[in-house]
Short mmCIF file of C-alpha atoms and ligand atoms in Angstrom, two decimals:
data_model
loop_
_atom_site.label_atom_id
_atom_site.label_comp_id
_atom_site.label_asym_id
_atom_site.label_seq_id
_atom_site.Cartn_x
_atom_site.Cartn_y
_atom_site.Cartn_z
CA MET B 1 -44.35 35.94 5.17
CA THR B 2 -47.25 36.68 2.17
CA ILE B 3 -48.27 33.19 1.04
CA PRO B 4 -49.56 34.12 -2.65
CA THR B 5 -52.64 33.20 -3.15
CA THR B 6 -51.44 31.12 -6.43
CA THR B 7 -49.82 28.10 -5.43
CA PRO B 8 -46.56 28.97 -6.18
CA ILE B 9 -44.92 25.70 -6.65
CA THR B 10 -46.06 24.63 -10.41
CA THR B 11 -43.31 21.85 -11.23
CA SER B 12 -42.28 19.06 -8.92
CA VAL B 13 -38.44 18.67 -8.49
CA THR B 14 -37.11 15.55 -9.62
CA THR B 15 -33.68 15.95 -9.71
CA PRO B 16 -31.60 18.37 -7.19
CA THR B 17 -30.92 20.42 -9.75
CA THR B 18 -33.81 21.36 -11.38
CA PRO B 19 -34.91 25.11 -10.57
CA LEU B 20 -38.14 25.28 -8.58
CA LYS B 21 -40.78 27.37 -10.72
CA ILE B 22 -42.35 29.94 -8.53
CA LEU B 23 -44.60 32.77 -9.29
CA THR B 24 -43.40 34.94 -11.86
CA HIS B 25 -41.18 37.69 -10.53
CA GLU B 26 -44.14 40.16 -12.12
CA GLU B 27 -46.92 37.70 -10.76
CA PHE B 28 -45.38 38.13 -7.25
CA CYS B 29 -44.54 41.67 -7.20
CA THR B 30 -48.07 42.24 -8.39
CA ALA B 31 -49.45 40.11 -6.00
CA ASN B 32 -47.82 41.60 -3.16
CA THR B 33 -47.03 45.45 -3.96
CA PRO B 34 -48.05 47.42 -0.59
CA ASP B 35 -50.21 50.32 -1.04
CA PRO B 36 -47.73 53.78 -1.51
CA CYS B 37 -46.45 54.90 1.98
CA GLY B 38 -43.70 56.53 3.67
CA ILE B 39 -41.21 55.18 6.21
CA VAL B 40 -39.93 57.93 8.88
CA ILE B 41 -36.63 56.25 10.33
CA PHE B 42 -35.73 57.18 13.63
CA GLY B 43 -32.01 56.96 13.79
CA ALA B 44 -31.66 57.69 10.28
CA SER B 45 -27.70 58.60 10.36
CA GLY B 46 -27.32 55.43 12.44
CA ASP B 47 -25.20 52.13 11.64
CA LEU B 48 -28.28 49.83 10.99
CA ALA B 49 -30.10 52.58 8.89
CA TYR B 50 -26.84 52.18 6.58
CA ARG B 51 -26.01 48.83 7.13
CA ARG B 52 -29.50 47.21 7.07
CA LEU B 53 -32.60 49.29 6.10
CA ILE B 54 -31.42 51.58 3.27
CA PRO B 55 -29.93 48.77 1.22
CA SER B 56 -33.04 46.35 1.91
CA LEU B 57 -35.25 49.08 0.88
CA TYR B 58 -33.09 49.71 -2.31
CA ASN B 59 -33.47 45.88 -3.20
CA LEU B 60 -37.17 46.18 -2.80
CA TYR B 61 -36.92 49.03 -5.47
CA LYS B 62 -35.27 47.32 -7.14
CA ASP B 63 -37.39 44.75 -7.41
CA LYS B 64 -40.11 46.91 -8.31
CA PHE B 65 -42.23 46.33 -4.73
CA LEU B 66 -41.82 49.60 -3.89
CA ASN B 67 -44.28 52.05 -5.55
CA SER B 68 -43.61 55.20 -7.43
CA SER B 69 -44.62 57.35 -4.58
CA PHE B 70 -42.82 55.49 -2.16
CA PHE B 71 -40.71 57.82 0.45
CA VAL B 72 -38.21 57.92 3.21
CA LEU B 73 -38.19 60.91 5.75
CA GLY B 74 -35.00 60.00 7.83
CA PHE B 75 -34.91 62.00 11.25
CA ALA B 76 -31.60 61.75 13.47
CA ARG B 77 -29.93 64.38 15.43
CA THR B 78 -26.85 64.96 12.80
CA ALA B 79 -27.53 67.78 11.08
CA LYS B 80 -27.97 67.37 7.22
CA ASN B 81 -30.09 68.40 4.54
CA ASP B 82 -31.85 66.06 1.86
CA ASN B 83 -29.12 66.86 -0.57
CA ASN B 84 -26.39 65.28 1.72
CA PHE B 85 -28.79 62.40 2.60
CA ARG B 86 -28.98 61.71 -0.58
CA GLU B 87 -25.51 61.80 -1.71
CA GLU B 88 -24.52 59.23 1.45
CA ILE B 89 -26.95 57.01 -0.10
CA ILE B 90 -25.65 57.20 -3.88
CA ASN B 91 -22.11 56.58 -2.14
CA LEU B 92 -23.75 53.58 -0.10
CA LEU B 93 -25.26 52.11 -3.22
CA GLY B 94 -23.38 52.98 -6.29
CA GLU B 95 -24.30 55.55 -8.77
CA GLU B 96 -26.03 52.92 -11.18
CA LYS B 97 -29.22 54.58 -12.63
CA ASP B 98 -31.76 52.77 -10.11
CA ALA B 99 -29.82 54.32 -7.01
CA LEU B 100 -29.91 57.85 -8.71
CA GLU B 101 -33.57 57.36 -8.95
CA PHE B 102 -33.83 55.88 -5.78
CA ALA B 103 -32.18 58.18 -3.59
CA LYS B 104 -34.74 61.02 -4.83
CA CYS B 105 -37.42 59.25 -2.57
CA PHE B 106 -35.26 60.13 0.64
CA TYR B 107 -35.62 63.61 3.03
CA TYR B 108 -33.77 64.29 5.78
CA GLU B 109 -34.82 66.59 8.98
CA SER B 110 -32.55 66.66 11.95
CA GLY B 111 -33.63 66.94 15.69
CA ASP B 112 -33.08 66.40 19.25
CA TYR B 113 -35.33 63.10 20.32
CA ASN B 114 -36.41 64.90 23.66
CA SER B 115 -37.47 67.99 21.77
CA ALA B 116 -41.35 69.05 21.06
CA ALA B 117 -40.12 71.40 18.25
CA SER B 118 -38.47 69.07 16.36
CA TYR B 119 -41.90 66.97 16.12
CA GLU B 120 -43.83 70.32 15.37
CA CYS B 121 -40.83 70.09 12.54
CA LEU B 122 -41.37 66.67 11.61
CA VAL B 123 -45.16 67.38 10.92
CA ASN B 124 -44.46 70.07 9.18
CA ARG B 125 -41.90 68.42 6.83
CA LEU B 126 -44.22 65.39 6.35
CA GLN B 127 -46.89 67.75 4.95
CA GLU B 128 -44.66 69.40 2.42
CA ILE B 129 -43.30 66.07 1.46
CA LYS B 130 -47.16 64.65 0.68
CA LYS B 131 -47.98 68.22 -1.07
CA ASN B 132 -45.00 67.68 -3.44
CA ASN B 133 -45.74 64.14 -3.83
CA ASN B 134 -47.22 63.95 -7.32
CA ASN B 135 -49.55 60.39 -6.00
CA ASN B 136 -50.15 61.76 -2.68
CA MET B 137 -51.89 58.43 -1.94
CA ALA B 138 -48.63 57.59 0.37
CA LYS B 139 -49.76 60.41 2.55
CA ASP B 140 -51.82 58.71 4.84
CA LYS B 141 -50.14 55.21 5.23
CA ILE B 142 -47.10 55.99 7.42
CA ILE B 143 -44.50 53.65 9.10
CA PHE B 144 -42.11 54.66 11.84
CA TYR B 145 -39.08 52.77 11.88
CA LEU B 146 -37.54 53.43 15.34
CA ALA B 147 -33.54 52.36 14.78
CA THR B 148 -32.73 54.16 17.76
CA PRO B 149 -31.19 53.30 21.26
CA PRO B 150 -34.03 51.50 23.45
CA ASN B 151 -33.53 54.55 25.79
CA LEU B 152 -35.23 56.42 23.39
CA VAL B 153 -38.39 54.71 22.60
CA GLU B 154 -40.54 56.09 25.48
CA THR B 155 -39.69 59.63 24.55
CA ILE B 156 -40.01 59.03 20.46
CA ILE B 157 -43.85 57.55 21.29
CA PHE B 158 -44.68 60.34 23.13
CA HIS B 159 -44.07 62.91 21.22
CA LEU B 160 -45.34 61.19 18.19
CA SER B 161 -48.83 60.48 19.79
CA GLN B 162 -48.53 64.45 21.16
CA VAL B 163 -48.17 66.29 17.65
CA LYS B 164 -51.39 63.01 16.68
CA LEU B 165 -49.18 61.49 14.35
CA ILE B 166 -49.45 58.23 16.13
CA TYR B 167 -52.64 57.11 17.43
CA PRO B 168 -54.15 53.87 18.19
CA ASP B 169 -56.18 52.27 15.38
CA GLU B 170 -59.85 50.90 15.73
CA GLY B 171 -60.37 48.91 12.67
CA ASP B 172 -58.81 46.58 10.14
CA LEU B 173 -55.48 48.14 8.70
CA ASP B 174 -55.30 46.56 5.78
CA LYS B 175 -58.60 47.77 4.47
CA GLN B 176 -58.19 51.49 5.60
CA SER B 177 -57.37 53.99 3.48
CA LYS B 178 -55.23 55.29 6.05
CA TRP B 179 -53.00 53.91 8.60
CA ILE B 180 -49.96 54.07 10.98
CA LYS B 181 -47.65 51.45 12.33
CA VAL B 182 -44.42 51.51 14.06
CA VAL B 183 -41.48 49.15 14.15
CA PHE B 184 -39.28 48.29 17.31
CA GLU B 185 -35.97 47.64 16.82
CA LYS B 186 -34.33 45.01 19.38
CA PRO B 187 -33.42 44.91 21.87
CA PHE B 188 -37.16 45.85 23.18
CA GLY B 189 -36.12 46.61 26.61
CA SER B 190 -33.03 45.38 28.52
CA ASP B 191 -35.11 42.64 31.03
CA LEU B 192 -38.47 41.85 31.91
CA GLU B 193 -39.56 44.40 33.64
CA SER B 194 -38.58 47.60 31.49
CA ALA B 195 -40.09 45.19 28.57
CA ARG B 196 -43.22 44.76 30.23
CA LYS B 197 -43.18 48.83 31.32
CA LEU B 198 -42.36 49.51 27.61
CA ASN B 199 -45.54 47.21 26.12
CA LYS B 200 -47.66 48.60 28.42
CA TYR B 201 -46.33 52.47 27.59
CA ILE B 202 -46.62 51.94 23.71
CA HIS B 203 -50.19 50.19 24.40
CA LYS B 204 -51.40 53.57 25.40
CA HIS B 205 -50.53 54.89 22.30
CA LEU B 206 -51.35 52.14 19.21
CA ARG B 207 -52.66 48.86 19.25
CA GLU B 208 -50.73 45.47 19.03
CA ASN B 209 -52.01 45.26 15.05
CA GLN B 210 -49.97 48.67 14.58
CA ILE B 211 -46.80 47.45 16.50
CA TYR B 212 -44.09 45.41 14.71
CA ARG B 213 -41.32 44.39 16.98
CA ILE B 214 -38.36 43.18 14.49
CA ASP B 215 -36.08 40.37 14.56
CA HIS B 216 -34.32 40.19 11.47
CA TYR B 217 -33.50 36.58 12.17
CA LEU B 218 -37.25 35.54 11.25
CA GLY B 219 -36.86 37.77 8.03
CA LYS B 220 -34.39 35.05 6.57
CA ASP B 221 -35.50 32.80 4.22
CA SER B 222 -33.06 29.73 6.12
CA VAL B 223 -35.05 30.45 9.41
CA GLN B 224 -38.50 30.42 7.81
CA ASN B 225 -37.54 27.07 5.91
CA ILE B 226 -37.01 25.36 9.15
CA LEU B 227 -40.93 25.72 9.17
CA MET B 228 -41.63 24.58 5.57
CA PHE B 229 -38.79 21.79 5.97
CA ARG B 230 -40.75 19.91 9.19
CA PHE B 231 -44.42 20.82 8.12
CA SER B 232 -44.44 20.67 4.67
CA ASN B 233 -42.81 17.15 4.49
CA SER B 234 -44.17 13.99 6.37
CA ILE B 235 -41.00 12.01 6.87
CA PHE B 236 -39.10 13.95 9.19
CA GLU B 237 -41.77 15.08 11.66
CA PRO B 238 -42.42 11.51 13.00
CA LEU B 239 -38.85 11.60 14.52
CA TRP B 240 -38.97 15.06 15.81
CA ASN B 241 -39.58 14.31 19.18
CA ARG B 242 -37.13 12.70 22.66
CA GLN B 243 -37.45 9.15 21.48
CA TYR B 244 -35.25 9.75 18.36
CA ILE B 245 -33.49 12.89 18.87
CA ASP B 246 -30.61 13.16 21.45
CA HIS B 247 -30.19 16.45 21.62
CA ILE B 248 -30.17 19.55 19.71
CA GLN B 249 -27.94 22.58 19.29
CA ILE B 250 -27.99 26.20 18.08
CA SER B 251 -25.00 27.92 17.59
CA ALA B 252 -24.74 31.49 15.97
CA LEU B 253 -20.58 32.50 15.76
CA GLU B 254 -19.47 35.70 14.83
CA THR B 255 -16.01 36.58 13.47
CA LEU B 256 -16.73 40.42 13.84
CA GLY B 257 -16.25 42.17 16.92
CA VAL B 258 -18.47 44.97 18.26
CA GLU B 259 -17.53 47.06 14.93
CA HIS B 260 -18.93 50.60 15.57
CA ARG B 261 -21.54 49.71 18.27
CA ALA B 262 -19.18 49.48 20.97
CA GLY B 263 -21.58 52.16 23.48
CA TYR B 264 -24.46 49.94 22.68
CA TYR B 265 -22.57 46.36 23.27
CA ASP B 266 -20.70 47.24 26.23
CA GLN B 267 -24.33 48.40 27.66
CA THR B 268 -26.05 45.14 26.34
CA GLY B 269 -23.88 42.07 26.25
CA ALA B 270 -23.99 39.15 24.31
CA LEU B 271 -27.41 37.39 26.20
CA ARG B 272 -29.62 40.52 25.54
CA ASP B 273 -28.34 41.15 22.11
CA MET B 274 -28.42 37.64 20.86
CA PHE B 275 -30.20 34.86 23.43
CA GLN B 276 -33.34 37.12 24.32
CA ASN B 277 -33.98 37.14 20.78
CA HIS B 278 -32.74 35.92 17.62
CA MET B 279 -31.49 32.20 19.76
CA PHE B 280 -34.77 31.83 21.36
CA GLN B 281 -36.38 32.22 18.05
CA LEU B 282 -34.53 29.66 16.49
CA LEU B 283 -35.07 27.48 19.88
CA ALA B 284 -38.70 28.04 19.08
CA LEU B 285 -38.49 27.17 15.36
CA ILE B 286 -37.03 24.11 16.02
CA ALA B 287 -38.85 22.77 18.74
CA MET B 288 -42.39 24.05 18.35
CA GLY B 289 -45.36 22.00 17.44
CA PRO B 290 -47.35 22.43 14.15
CA PRO B 291 -49.93 25.13 13.99
CA ALA B 292 -53.34 24.22 12.34
CA ARG B 293 -52.96 27.31 9.87
CA PHE B 294 -50.20 29.47 8.81
CA ASP B 295 -51.69 32.33 10.41
CA ALA B 296 -49.86 35.05 12.41
CA ASN B 297 -51.58 34.29 15.72
CA GLN B 298 -51.69 30.61 15.57
CA TYR B 299 -48.26 30.20 14.65
CA ARG B 300 -47.04 32.75 17.32
CA ASP B 301 -49.21 30.54 19.70
CA GLU B 302 -47.23 27.45 19.06
CA LYS B 303 -43.89 29.27 19.16
CA ILE B 304 -44.66 30.38 23.06
CA LYS B 305 -45.47 27.29 24.06
CA VAL B 306 -41.92 26.43 23.72
CA ILE B 307 -41.06 29.26 25.76
CA LYS B 308 -43.48 28.69 28.60
CA ALA B 309 -42.05 25.33 28.91
CA LEU B 310 -38.61 26.21 29.11
CA ARG B 311 -37.24 24.48 32.61
CA PRO B 312 -36.21 27.18 35.01
CA ILE B 313 -32.78 27.17 36.12
CA PRO B 314 -32.96 26.34 39.78
CA LYS B 315 -31.46 29.61 41.84
CA GLY B 316 -27.80 29.04 42.45
CA LYS B 317 -27.21 26.77 39.95
CA PHE B 318 -27.03 29.13 36.92
CA HIS B 319 -23.12 28.32 36.68
CA GLU B 320 -23.91 25.13 35.62
CA PHE B 321 -26.40 25.86 33.23
CA VAL B 322 -25.16 29.07 31.52
CA VAL B 323 -21.54 30.38 30.52
CA ARG B 324 -20.40 33.61 29.47
CA GLY B 325 -17.35 34.89 27.97
CA GLN B 326 -15.56 37.80 26.96
CA TYR B 327 -12.42 37.78 23.99
CA ALA B 328 -8.89 38.57 24.53
CA ASN B 329 -6.63 39.92 21.45
CA GLY B 330 -5.89 37.02 18.92
CA VAL B 331 -6.35 36.33 15.61
CA ILE B 332 -8.93 36.28 12.83
CA ASN B 333 -8.78 35.54 9.36
CA GLU B 334 -4.57 35.83 9.86
CA GLN B 335 -5.03 39.24 10.92
CA ALA B 336 -4.13 40.17 14.53
CA VAL B 337 -7.45 41.67 16.49
CA VAL B 338 -7.89 43.59 20.19
CA GLY B 339 -9.29 42.24 22.57
CA PHE B 340 -12.81 43.44 23.93
CA ARG B 341 -11.52 45.77 26.64
CA ASP B 342 -9.00 47.57 24.01
CA GLU B 343 -11.75 48.29 21.51
CA LYS B 344 -12.60 52.01 20.90
CA ASN B 345 -15.32 53.31 23.63
CA ILE B 346 -15.04 49.81 26.04
CA SER B 347 -14.32 50.11 29.12
CA PRO B 348 -10.88 48.55 30.31
CA THR B 349 -12.61 47.07 32.94
CA SER B 350 -15.74 46.27 31.19
CA ASN B 351 -17.31 42.87 32.42
CA THR B 352 -19.90 42.34 29.52
CA GLU B 353 -19.78 39.03 27.81
CA THR B 354 -19.22 38.79 23.98
CA PHE B 355 -19.85 34.83 24.33
CA SER B 356 -22.69 32.99 26.38
CA ALA B 357 -23.64 29.52 26.17
CA MET B 358 -26.49 27.47 27.72
CA LYS B 359 -27.93 24.43 28.15
CA LEU B 360 -32.09 24.27 28.42
CA PHE B 361 -34.74 21.81 28.79
CA ILE B 362 -38.09 21.86 27.64
CA ASP B 363 -40.40 20.44 29.79
CA ASN B 364 -43.23 18.77 27.54
CA TRP B 365 -44.15 15.45 25.99
CA ARG B 366 -42.35 16.20 23.05
CA TRP B 367 -39.06 17.28 24.31
CA GLU B 368 -39.00 15.95 28.11
CA GLY B 369 -34.93 14.92 28.63
CA VAL B 370 -33.56 16.29 25.22
CA PRO B 371 -30.85 19.14 26.05
CA PHE B 372 -30.84 22.17 23.87
CA TYR B 373 -27.53 23.65 23.62
CA LEU B 374 -27.28 27.14 22.35
CA ARG B 375 -24.12 28.92 22.20
CA THR B 376 -23.29 32.45 20.88
CA GLY B 377 -20.07 34.61 20.25
CA LYS B 378 -18.20 37.59 18.59
CA ARG B 379 -14.65 37.13 17.23
CA ILE B 380 -15.49 33.34 16.78
CA GLY B 381 -12.82 31.53 14.65
CA ARG B 382 -15.66 30.88 12.12
CA ALA B 383 -18.76 32.62 11.48
CA ALA B 384 -21.57 30.17 11.21
CA THR B 385 -24.96 30.43 12.38
CA GLU B 386 -26.45 26.73 12.63
CA ILE B 387 -29.08 24.12 14.05
CA VAL B 388 -27.85 20.71 14.54
CA ILE B 389 -29.86 18.02 14.99
CA GLN B 390 -28.26 14.74 16.22
CA PHE B 391 -30.38 11.68 16.21
CA LYS B 392 -29.77 8.76 18.84
CA ASN B 393 -27.22 6.03 18.08
CA ILE B 394 -28.68 2.81 16.37
CA PRO B 395 -29.83 0.43 19.23
CA HIS B 396 -27.59 -2.44 17.81
CA SER B 397 -24.76 -3.10 15.66
CA ILE B 398 -24.85 -6.11 13.78
CA PHE B 399 -21.35 -4.55 12.10
CA TYR B 400 -19.43 -6.73 14.01
CA PRO B 401 -16.83 -5.46 15.67
CA LEU B 402 -18.21 -2.34 15.86
CA LYS B 403 -20.76 -1.19 18.45
CA ALA B 404 -23.70 0.47 17.86
CA ASP B 405 -21.89 3.58 19.82
CA GLN B 406 -19.14 3.63 17.62
CA LEU B 407 -21.19 4.33 14.62
CA CYS B 408 -21.91 7.86 14.00
CA PRO B 409 -25.56 8.98 15.04
CA ASN B 410 -27.40 11.11 12.24
CA LEU B 411 -26.80 14.25 11.78
CA LEU B 412 -29.61 16.93 10.48
CA SER B 413 -28.25 20.55 10.21
CA PHE B 414 -29.55 23.63 9.07
CA GLN B 415 -27.32 26.18 7.81
CA ILE B 416 -28.32 29.74 8.30
CA GLY B 417 -25.46 32.39 8.05
CA GLU B 418 -23.15 31.41 5.20
CA ASN B 419 -23.73 29.20 2.60
CA GLU B 420 -27.79 28.53 3.77
CA GLY B 421 -28.85 25.01 3.60
CA ILE B 422 -29.25 21.83 4.82
CA SER B 423 -27.56 18.55 5.18
CA LEU B 424 -28.13 15.27 6.54
CA GLY B 425 -25.33 13.29 7.61
CA PHE B 426 -25.42 9.16 7.44
CA GLU B 427 -23.17 6.34 7.33
CA ALA B 428 -22.53 5.17 4.09
CA LYS B 429 -20.54 1.47 2.77
CA HIS B 430 -16.96 2.79 1.69
CA PRO B 431 -16.14 1.73 -1.76
CA GLY B 432 -13.96 -1.35 -1.97
CA PRO B 433 -13.66 -5.01 -1.10
CA LYS B 434 -13.88 -4.70 2.83
CA LEU B 435 -16.57 -4.22 4.86
CA CYS B 436 -15.94 -0.26 6.02
CA MET B 437 -18.09 2.68 6.51
CA ALA B 438 -17.87 6.44 5.90
CA PHE B 439 -19.82 9.28 7.43
CA VAL B 440 -21.18 10.78 4.33
CA ASN B 441 -23.52 14.05 3.58
CA LEU B 442 -26.71 14.85 1.64
CA ASN B 443 -26.95 18.38 0.81
CA PHE B 444 -29.21 20.94 -0.44
CA CYS B 445 -27.85 24.05 -0.80
CA TYR B 446 -30.05 27.15 -1.51
CA SER B 447 -27.78 28.92 -4.10
CA ASN B 448 -27.24 25.97 -6.24
CA ILE B 449 -30.99 24.58 -6.21
CA PHE B 450 -32.48 28.01 -6.75
CA GLY B 451 -29.62 29.82 -8.38
CA THR B 452 -29.45 32.54 -6.10
CA ARG B 453 -29.11 33.18 -2.44
CA PRO B 454 -31.80 34.17 0.10
CA LEU B 455 -32.58 37.77 0.35
CA PRO B 456 -29.39 39.18 1.80
CA LEU B 457 -30.51 41.06 4.09
CA ALA B 458 -33.45 39.54 5.80
CA TYR B 459 -35.10 43.20 6.41
CA GLU B 460 -36.57 42.94 3.13
CA ARG B 461 -39.27 40.52 3.86
CA LEU B 462 -39.73 42.17 7.24
CA LEU B 463 -40.15 45.63 5.73
CA LEU B 464 -42.49 44.66 2.71
CA ASP B 465 -44.67 42.60 5.54
CA CYS B 466 -45.01 45.40 7.39
CA MET B 467 -46.09 47.66 4.64
CA LEU B 468 -48.55 44.71 3.78
CA GLY B 469 -49.85 44.52 7.23
CA GLU B 470 -48.57 41.21 7.99
CA GLN B 471 -47.15 40.32 11.15
CA ILE B 472 -46.79 36.87 11.13
CA LEU B 473 -42.61 37.31 11.45
CA PHE B 474 -42.87 39.78 14.23
CA SER B 475 -42.53 39.21 18.12
CA ARG B 476 -45.83 39.24 19.74
CA GLU B 477 -45.85 41.00 22.85
CA ASP B 478 -45.88 37.87 24.94
CA MET B 479 -42.93 36.30 23.36
CA VAL B 480 -40.76 39.22 23.99
CA GLU B 481 -42.19 39.35 27.52
CA LEU B 482 -41.64 35.50 28.28
CA SER B 483 -38.21 35.57 26.92
CA TRP B 484 -37.17 38.24 29.16
CA GLU B 485 -38.56 35.97 31.85
CA TYR B 486 -36.30 33.41 31.03
CA ILE B 487 -33.15 35.40 30.85
CA THR B 488 -33.61 38.40 33.35
CA PRO B 489 -32.72 36.10 36.67
CA ILE B 490 -29.50 35.23 34.75
CA LEU B 491 -28.74 38.93 33.74
CA LYS B 492 -29.40 39.51 37.46
CA ASP B 493 -27.66 36.73 38.91
CA TRP B 494 -24.63 38.26 36.94
CA GLU B 495 -25.02 41.64 38.03
CA ASN B 496 -24.89 40.64 41.80
CA SER B 497 -22.05 38.64 41.50
CA PRO B 498 -18.17 40.31 42.49
CA PRO B 499 -16.76 41.13 38.94
CA LEU B 500 -14.70 38.11 37.10
CA SER B 501 -11.78 37.38 37.71
CA ASN B 502 -10.67 35.29 34.50
CA PHE B 503 -12.30 37.78 32.01
CA PRO B 504 -11.46 37.77 29.38
CA ASN B 505 -11.30 34.01 28.82
CA TYR B 506 -11.32 33.36 25.40
CA LEU B 507 -8.71 34.43 22.52
CA ALA B 508 -10.22 36.24 19.74
CA GLY B 509 -9.73 33.52 16.66
CA SER B 510 -10.73 30.44 19.39
CA PHE B 511 -14.12 28.69 20.13
CA GLY B 512 -15.35 30.13 22.73
CA PRO B 513 -14.29 29.77 26.66
CA GLU B 514 -13.22 26.31 27.82
CA GLU B 515 -16.64 26.03 30.25
CA ALA B 516 -18.34 26.25 27.19
CA ASN B 517 -16.88 22.91 26.04
CA THR B 518 -17.37 21.71 29.67
CA LEU B 519 -21.00 22.48 29.14
CA ILE B 520 -21.59 20.18 27.01
CA GLU B 521 -18.43 17.53 27.24
CA ARG B 522 -19.86 16.92 30.60
CA ASP B 523 -23.23 15.31 29.45
CA GLY B 524 -20.72 13.11 26.96
CA ARG B 525 -21.41 15.40 23.98
CA LYS B 526 -19.15 17.97 22.11
CA TRP B 527 -20.05 20.93 19.56
CA ILE B 528 -20.70 20.07 16.01
CA LEU B 529 -20.24 22.40 12.96
CA SER B 530 -20.51 21.01 9.45
C1 BG6 X 1 -27.81 41.64 15.66
C2 BG6 X 1 -26.92 41.65 16.76
O1 BG6 X 1 -29.10 41.72 16.01
O2 BG6 X 1 -27.70 40.62 15.24
C3 BG6 X 1 -25.42 42.07 16.18
O3 BG6 X 1 -27.34 43.06 17.43
C4 BG6 X 1 -25.31 40.46 15.33
O4 BG6 X 1 -25.00 42.18 17.40
C5 BG6 X 1 -26.27 40.43 14.17
O5 BG6 X 1 -24.00 40.80 14.92
C6 BG6 X 1 -25.63 39.22 13.90
O6 BG6 X 1 -27.06 39.01 12.77
P1 BG6 X 1 -26.82 38.05 11.28
O7 BG6 X 1 -27.68 38.23 10.27
O8 BG6 X 1 -25.13 38.49 10.76
O9 BG6 X 1 -26.49 36.93 11.70
#
């Protein structure tokens, strides 16, 4: 994340509806417009490019963060030319003037990821674009974005290095007139061994400061806000520990199914797709200690301490701490939807989990004994990405006959998906002559306060940071490996278990399998969503 050099907040908020005065848009853009550069997107005809990358680049373009000589060269197997690609982009973005201009920055080269000749063509294509590009400063600053399945990553890196499009950089990338960066989409590897192998491999060709392992959750304003909330206010941090907190829940629930990604998802499952990256990043952010400075390495060091402190699940006890599920047909938003095994391109006997829940402990002074319950799933009855912190009950009730445990404990919730915001739930006097209480919420809603929703796609911030050479919101090598280290034994246990006779075990439109409720209810707690 790029922190503006000028203090951004120039007026203080006195009422909840006063919008904050931040740097003017022009001031912010001037401070943050990256040098002219080009992006080569591998997998340019895929879902990620169309759903996230191109629209995010367009948002940056409209917001004037991209220099006029910016260009994108799409590379994929599908045969098409520059014009077809541009037409698709206009169809995607609409025919407004900006979109027509933006589409002119796009070029396309089709090729085979395994063929050396395709990379020779790529070299020639880049030279041609640079020649045609009036402001040819962009020619020496290139981002290679690998929006491809993980099994192609080593092949692409190998060929790019063969044709010398990538090479390890020796100096300070920010100060150079020439730089090369590579963005790696998740999942980074498919288990600990493959992630280590991949890290080792890419380090032969690139330095860590050229490597951007993306986790789009870190680009969400509402996720970055966890850090601001915790470390730029003084009243919450003293409570942020085992003395005051009963437990923490993290839910990432989607109504969506596998959409157009059946092939990928059937090989991946919820644990690899969501837990190893997004869920563990949220866990680290909510549980970490304060770094001394908001600097890429110090900040990432603190997050890593959390993952290092995760209590390993004893061998043979995975079923006590981890639950998996798969959806059967059901109803979502009043529409009938098919079960996972009946989705197009999914094996009818698939054992892939579309839901997973986990109970974790962090063995350190701050969190000893505080359970963290995490769950994620597809085709759930309600879309919600939320972190809920449940504080402890009051020690003693003065409101006879109500006992302490009959009063609701305070709840602090971070809404990350829809309706981004924060709410604090507490007991209040219900109006009227009787001594009667109600549980009420104090709400902060992004769109009400700031008059705008956070960046819609989250990739905008990450793409911009990558262009600016800021790695704070990208996963460092050790974070990726440590999270795989935790997840891999679970995956292995599942792989070595006989096929599940109870799959599918939840209905589309429900809140996941019954076992997920048991996981939390046997501790006397229940799942909460605000
Ligand atoms: C992606 C996963 O990383 O995150 C998808 O691969 C998931 O399966 C998506 O749907 C969720 O992201 P968001 O931003 O919609 O919560």
